[in-house]
Structures are given as structure tokens and as C-alpha cells.
Tab-separated table of C-alpha atoms in Angstrom:
chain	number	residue	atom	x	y	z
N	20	UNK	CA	-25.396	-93.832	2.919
N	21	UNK	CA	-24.729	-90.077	1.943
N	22	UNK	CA	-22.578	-87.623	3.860
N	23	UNK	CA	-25.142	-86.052	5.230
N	24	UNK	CA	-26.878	-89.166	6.863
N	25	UNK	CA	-23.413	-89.905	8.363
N	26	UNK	CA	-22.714	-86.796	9.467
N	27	UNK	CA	-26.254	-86.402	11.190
N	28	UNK	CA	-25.574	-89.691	12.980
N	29	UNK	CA	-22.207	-88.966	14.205
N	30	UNK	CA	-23.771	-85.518	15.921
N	31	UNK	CA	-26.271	-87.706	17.152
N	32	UNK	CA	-23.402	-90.131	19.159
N	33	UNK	CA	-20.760	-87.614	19.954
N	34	UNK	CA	-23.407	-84.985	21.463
N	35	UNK	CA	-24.275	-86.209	25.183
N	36	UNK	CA	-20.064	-86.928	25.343
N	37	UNK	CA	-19.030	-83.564	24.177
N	38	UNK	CA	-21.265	-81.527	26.553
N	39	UNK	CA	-20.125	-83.621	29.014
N	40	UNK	CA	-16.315	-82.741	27.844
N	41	UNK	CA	-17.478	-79.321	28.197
N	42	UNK	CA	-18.574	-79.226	31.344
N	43	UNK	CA	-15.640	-81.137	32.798
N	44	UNK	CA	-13.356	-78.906	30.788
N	45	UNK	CA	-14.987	-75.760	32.120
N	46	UNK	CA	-14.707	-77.084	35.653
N	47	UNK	CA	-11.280	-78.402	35.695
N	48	UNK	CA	-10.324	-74.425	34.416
N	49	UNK	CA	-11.876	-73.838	36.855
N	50	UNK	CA	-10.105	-75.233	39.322
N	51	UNK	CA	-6.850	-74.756	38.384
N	52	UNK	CA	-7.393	-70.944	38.275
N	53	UNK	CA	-9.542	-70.343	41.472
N	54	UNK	CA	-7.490	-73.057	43.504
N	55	UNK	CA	-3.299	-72.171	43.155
N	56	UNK	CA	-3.032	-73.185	46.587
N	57	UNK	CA	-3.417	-77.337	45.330
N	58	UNK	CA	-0.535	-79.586	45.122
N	59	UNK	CA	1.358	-79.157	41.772
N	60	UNK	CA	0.427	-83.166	40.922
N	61	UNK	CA	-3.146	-82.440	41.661
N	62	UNK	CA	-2.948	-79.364	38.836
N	63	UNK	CA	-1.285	-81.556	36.716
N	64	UNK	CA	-4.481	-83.980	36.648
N	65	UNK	CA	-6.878	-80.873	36.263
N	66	UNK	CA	-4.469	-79.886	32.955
N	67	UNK	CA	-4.841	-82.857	31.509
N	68	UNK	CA	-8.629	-82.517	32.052
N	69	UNK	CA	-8.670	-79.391	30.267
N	70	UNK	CA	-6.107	-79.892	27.786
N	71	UNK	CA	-7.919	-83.426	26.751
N	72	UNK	CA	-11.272	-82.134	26.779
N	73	UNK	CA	-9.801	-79.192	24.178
N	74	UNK	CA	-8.748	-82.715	22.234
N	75	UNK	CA	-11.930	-84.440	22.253
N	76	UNK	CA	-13.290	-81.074	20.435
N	77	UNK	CA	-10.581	-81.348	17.966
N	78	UNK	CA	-10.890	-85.040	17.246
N	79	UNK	CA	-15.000	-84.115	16.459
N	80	UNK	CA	-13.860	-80.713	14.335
N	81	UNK	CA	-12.127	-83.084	12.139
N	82	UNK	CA	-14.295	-86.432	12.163
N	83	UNK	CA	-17.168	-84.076	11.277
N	84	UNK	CA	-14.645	-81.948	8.555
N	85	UNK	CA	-13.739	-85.565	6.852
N	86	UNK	CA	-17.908	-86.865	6.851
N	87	UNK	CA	-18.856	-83.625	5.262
N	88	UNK	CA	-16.627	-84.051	2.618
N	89	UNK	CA	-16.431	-80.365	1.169
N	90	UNK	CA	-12.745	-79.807	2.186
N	91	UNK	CA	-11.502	-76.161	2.869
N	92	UNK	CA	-15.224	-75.014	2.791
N	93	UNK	CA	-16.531	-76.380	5.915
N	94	UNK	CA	-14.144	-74.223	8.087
N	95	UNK	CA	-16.452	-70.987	6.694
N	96	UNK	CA	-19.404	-72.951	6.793
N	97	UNK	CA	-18.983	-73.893	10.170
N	98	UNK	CA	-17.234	-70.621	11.025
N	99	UNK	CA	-18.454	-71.029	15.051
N	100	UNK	CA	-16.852	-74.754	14.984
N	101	UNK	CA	-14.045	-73.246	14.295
N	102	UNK	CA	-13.704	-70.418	16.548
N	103	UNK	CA	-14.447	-73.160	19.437
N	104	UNK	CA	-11.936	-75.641	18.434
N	105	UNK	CA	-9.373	-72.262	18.249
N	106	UNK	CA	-10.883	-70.444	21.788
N	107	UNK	CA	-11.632	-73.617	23.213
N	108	UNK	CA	-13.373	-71.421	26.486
N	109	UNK	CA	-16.459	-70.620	24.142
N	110	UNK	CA	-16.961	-74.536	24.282
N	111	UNK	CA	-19.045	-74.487	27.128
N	112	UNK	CA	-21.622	-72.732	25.169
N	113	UNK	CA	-22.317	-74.700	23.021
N	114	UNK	CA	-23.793	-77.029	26.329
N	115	UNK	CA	-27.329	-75.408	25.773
N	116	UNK	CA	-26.777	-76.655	21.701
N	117	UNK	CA	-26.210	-79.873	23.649
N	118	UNK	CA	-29.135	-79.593	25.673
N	119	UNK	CA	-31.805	-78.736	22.176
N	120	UNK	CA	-30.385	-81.560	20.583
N	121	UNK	CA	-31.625	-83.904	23.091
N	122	UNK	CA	-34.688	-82.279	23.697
N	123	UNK	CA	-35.566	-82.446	20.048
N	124	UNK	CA	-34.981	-86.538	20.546
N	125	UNK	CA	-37.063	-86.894	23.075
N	126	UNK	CA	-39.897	-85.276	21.128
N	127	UNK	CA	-41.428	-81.193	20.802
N	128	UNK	CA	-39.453	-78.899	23.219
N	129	UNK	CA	-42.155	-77.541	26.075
N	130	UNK	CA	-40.943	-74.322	25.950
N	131	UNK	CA	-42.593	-71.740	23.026
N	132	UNK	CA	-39.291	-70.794	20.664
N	133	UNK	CA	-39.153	-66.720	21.971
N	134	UNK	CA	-39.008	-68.682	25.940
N	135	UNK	CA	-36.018	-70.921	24.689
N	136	UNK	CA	-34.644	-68.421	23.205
N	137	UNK	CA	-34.405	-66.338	26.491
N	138	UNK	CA	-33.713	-69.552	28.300
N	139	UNK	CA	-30.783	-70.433	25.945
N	140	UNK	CA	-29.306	-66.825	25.474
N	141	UNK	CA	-29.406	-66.314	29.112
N	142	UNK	CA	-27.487	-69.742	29.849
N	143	UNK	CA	-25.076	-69.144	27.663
N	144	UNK	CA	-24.290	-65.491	28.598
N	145	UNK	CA	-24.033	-67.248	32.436
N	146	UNK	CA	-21.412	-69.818	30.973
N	147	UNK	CA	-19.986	-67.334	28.680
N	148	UNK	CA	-19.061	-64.963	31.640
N	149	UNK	CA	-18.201	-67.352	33.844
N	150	UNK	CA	-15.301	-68.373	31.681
N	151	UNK	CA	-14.680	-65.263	30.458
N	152	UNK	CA	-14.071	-64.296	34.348
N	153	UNK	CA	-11.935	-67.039	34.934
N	154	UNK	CA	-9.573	-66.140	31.908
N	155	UNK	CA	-9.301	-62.244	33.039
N	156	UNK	CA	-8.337	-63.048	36.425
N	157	UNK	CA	-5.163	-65.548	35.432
N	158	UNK	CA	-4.011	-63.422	32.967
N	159	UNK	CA	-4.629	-59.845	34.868
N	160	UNK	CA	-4.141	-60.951	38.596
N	161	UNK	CA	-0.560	-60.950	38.407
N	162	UNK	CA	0.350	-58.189	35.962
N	163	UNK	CA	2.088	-54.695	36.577
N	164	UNK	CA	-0.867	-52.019	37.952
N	165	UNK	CA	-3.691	-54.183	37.423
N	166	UNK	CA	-7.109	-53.560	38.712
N	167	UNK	CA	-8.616	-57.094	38.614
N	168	UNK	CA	-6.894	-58.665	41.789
N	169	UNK	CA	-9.486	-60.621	43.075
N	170	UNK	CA	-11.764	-63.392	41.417
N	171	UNK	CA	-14.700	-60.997	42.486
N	172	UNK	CA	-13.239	-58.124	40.936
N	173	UNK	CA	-13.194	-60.313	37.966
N	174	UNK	CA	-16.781	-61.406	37.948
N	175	UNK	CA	-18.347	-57.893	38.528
N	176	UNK	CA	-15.882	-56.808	35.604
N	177	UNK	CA	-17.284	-59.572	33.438
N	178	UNK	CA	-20.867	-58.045	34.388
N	179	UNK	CA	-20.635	-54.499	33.724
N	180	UNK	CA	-18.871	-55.728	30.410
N	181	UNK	CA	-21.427	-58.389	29.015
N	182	UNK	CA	-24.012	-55.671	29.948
N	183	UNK	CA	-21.950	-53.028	28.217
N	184	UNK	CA	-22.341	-50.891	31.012
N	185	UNK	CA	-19.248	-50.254	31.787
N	186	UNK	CA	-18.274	-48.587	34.893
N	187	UNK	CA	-14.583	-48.259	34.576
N	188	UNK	CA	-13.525	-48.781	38.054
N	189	UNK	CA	-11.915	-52.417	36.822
N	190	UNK	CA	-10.239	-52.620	33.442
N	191	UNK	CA	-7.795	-55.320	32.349
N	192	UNK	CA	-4.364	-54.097	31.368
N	193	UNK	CA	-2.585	-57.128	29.514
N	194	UNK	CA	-2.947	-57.367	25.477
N	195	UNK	CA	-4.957	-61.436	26.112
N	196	UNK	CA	-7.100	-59.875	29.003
N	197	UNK	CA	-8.441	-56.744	26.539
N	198	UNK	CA	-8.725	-59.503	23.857
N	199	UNK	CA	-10.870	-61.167	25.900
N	200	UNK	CA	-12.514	-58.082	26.943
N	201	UNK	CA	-13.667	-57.589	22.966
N	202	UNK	CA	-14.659	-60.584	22.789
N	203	UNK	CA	-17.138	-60.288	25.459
N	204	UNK	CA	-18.226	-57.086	24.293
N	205	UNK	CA	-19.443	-58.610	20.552
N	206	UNK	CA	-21.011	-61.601	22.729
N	207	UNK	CA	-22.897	-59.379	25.327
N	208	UNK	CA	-24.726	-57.548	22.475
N	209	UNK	CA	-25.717	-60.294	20.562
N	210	UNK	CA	-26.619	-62.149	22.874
N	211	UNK	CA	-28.694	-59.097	25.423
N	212	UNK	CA	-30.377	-58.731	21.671
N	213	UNK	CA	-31.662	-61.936	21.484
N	214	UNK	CA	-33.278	-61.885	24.899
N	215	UNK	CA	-34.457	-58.796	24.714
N	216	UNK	CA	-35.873	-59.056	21.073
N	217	UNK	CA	-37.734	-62.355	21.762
N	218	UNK	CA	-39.154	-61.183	25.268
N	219	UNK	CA	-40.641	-58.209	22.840
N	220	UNK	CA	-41.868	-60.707	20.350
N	221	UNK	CA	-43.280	-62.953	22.931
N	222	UNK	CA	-45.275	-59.641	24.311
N	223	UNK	CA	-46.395	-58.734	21.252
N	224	UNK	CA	-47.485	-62.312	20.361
N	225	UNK	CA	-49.256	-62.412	23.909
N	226	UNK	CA	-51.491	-59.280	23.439
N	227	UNK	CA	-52.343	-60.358	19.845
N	228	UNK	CA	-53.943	-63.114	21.399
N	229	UNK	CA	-55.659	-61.173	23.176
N	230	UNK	CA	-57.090	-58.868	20.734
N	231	UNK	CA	-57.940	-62.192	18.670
N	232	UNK	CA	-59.985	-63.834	21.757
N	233	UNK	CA	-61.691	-60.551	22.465
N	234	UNK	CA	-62.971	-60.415	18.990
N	235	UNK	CA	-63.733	-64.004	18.821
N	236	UNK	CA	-66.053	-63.369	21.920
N	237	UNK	CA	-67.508	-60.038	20.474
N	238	UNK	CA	-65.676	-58.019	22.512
N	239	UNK	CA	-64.183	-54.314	21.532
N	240	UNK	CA	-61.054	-53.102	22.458
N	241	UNK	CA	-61.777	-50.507	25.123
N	242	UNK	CA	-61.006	-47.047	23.349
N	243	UNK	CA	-59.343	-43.743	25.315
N	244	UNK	CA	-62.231	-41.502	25.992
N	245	UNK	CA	-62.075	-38.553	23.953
N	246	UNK	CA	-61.579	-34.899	25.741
């Protein structure tokens, strides 16, 4: 059996258990951030949520480096891999990669591809922001002059941001929480772009239909009457 067969196999096994790891590392954050108020034992057990989820995506980084047997390669092949296993919040996105995988199992998706694409850009800009909110607030809500006191104050920052609006009334002061800031900058446009681009296409693709079944039924496009 060739690398390739094994690695598709172990994606195949580890995918339903990693999105689960993601979602119970996303929600265990979660807690611990939104909830200081808890017992220190009982934020001990939500770290070691979070902090063995973050291992479970390590242990599959390198299973899946060691199938694909190309050595120092696969960490620029699978640049985004990396950058997960390294910011471990972006994990959570990868959910909706999750969710196509198993789709794809269970046979053709139902959605056209521009739909999922607006489906799964718009899922993970929710998931994206929602962590992204959650790491502003614990690094900002406690720092010298900061703006961002309140988990609210964190989420509409995360919106204007991810929109790249940009109002300016809430800004992070701290080195990690303008890092993070960046980040969600570059993910905002790409991913606004990608819903925006295939809600065009899908337009376009609707009304050239259209034209097609007008034609097909003899029909002319009305024209502007001229003056």
C-alpha cells in the first residue's frame, strides 16, 4: 500500500475525532476565559481540555508528516497544517473541512459549490471571530488603558475588524492582542472575498440560465426602448 493510500485512510479515521477535539477545545477556551469566577480545580480540568485537544492536533501533524514520507517538505506543502498545529485557535476552522469530508462519504454534497462556499466561508468567519474574541479579551481585559474591558466590547471589536470596517472606538493595546488583530484582518478579506465572489458567480450563473431557457423557448431578451 503506497503513502498516499495510507495517508488518505488515516484522514478518513482521525476526521470525525479531530472536529470533535476542536469543538471541545474551542469550548473549554471558552470557558476558562468567559468564566474566571469557577473554582481553580474546575479550570484546571478545562486546561487540560484545551491543552490536550492542542495535543491530539499535534499527534495527527506528525502521524500524517511520517505517512507522507517527503520529510521537511510537507511543512510548506501543508503550510495551513502548520499554522494550526502553531495557533492552535484557527483549529476550529478547520470543523467545516470536517464537515465536507463527511459529506463527500455519504455521497454528492446538496448544496451547488458557489452555496457551500458561502455556507463554509461564513461558518468559519463565525468560528474564526468567535475565537479571535475570546483571545483579545484575556489578553487586553487586564492591561494598562485598554479599551476592550468587556467580552462584548470584544465581540463588536472582532466585527468591525473581520469586516474591515473599522470604527476605532475599541482597539487592543498589548503586542499578542494587535497580533491577533492582523491576523484577523488577512482572514476577514479572504474570507468576505470568497462569499462575496461566489454569491456574484452564483448570480451570474442564475441569469445565464435564464437567458439559456428563454432562448430554448424562443423567447427574446426584452430590449430598452430606444428614445
Amino acid at each position: 500500500m503506497d503513502d498516499e493510500s495510507r495517508l488518505d485512510r488515516w484522514e478518513r479515521r482521525s476526521d470525525l475525532p479531530l472536529g470533535i477535539a476542536s469543538l471541545v477545545f474551542l469550548g473549554a477556551y471558552a470557558v476558562h476565559v468567559l468564566a474566571p469566577g469557577l473554582p481553580r480545580a474546575v479550570h484546571l480540568v478545562f486546561l487540560s481540555l484545551t491543552y490536550g485537544s492542542w495535543g491530539l492536533f499535534a499527534v495527527d501533524y506528525g502521524v500524517r508528516w511520517w505517512i507522507s514520507g517527503t520529510g521537511p517538505r510537507f511543512v510548506r506543502r501543508q503550510w495551513l497544517d502548520t499554522l494550526v498545529v502553531l495557533l492552535p485557535l484557527l483549529r476550529p476552522v478547520q470543523i467545516v473541512r470536517t464537515y465536507e469530508a463527511m459529506q463527500r462519504r455519504h455521497g454528492r454534497p446538496r448544496l451547488a459549490l458557489q452555496a457551500r462556499v458561502m455556507f463554509y466561508a461564513s461558518l468559519s468567519i463565525a468560528l474564526l471571530g468567535f475565537a479571535g474574541a475570546l483571545a483579545v479579551y484575556q489578553v487586553e481585559r487586564g492591561a494598562p488603558n485598554a479599551t476592550i474591558r468587556t467580552f462584548g466590547d470584544s465581540v463588536w471589536w472582532t466585527c468591525s475588524t473581520l469586516s474591515t470596517v473599522g470604527y476605532g472606538d475599541v482597539t487592543p493595546v498589548t503586542t499578542l492582542g494587535r497580533t491577533v488583530a492582523v491576523g484577523l484582518m488577512a482572514c476577514g478579506i479572504a474570507l468576505l472575498g470568497a462569499v462575496t465572489g461566489s454569491f456574484s458567480s452564483m448570480l451570474l450563473q442564475r441569469f445565464a440560465l435564464e437567458g439559456e431557457e428563454d432562448l430554448a423557448a424562443g423567447r427574446t431578451p426584452e430590449r430598452p426602448p430606444r428614445e
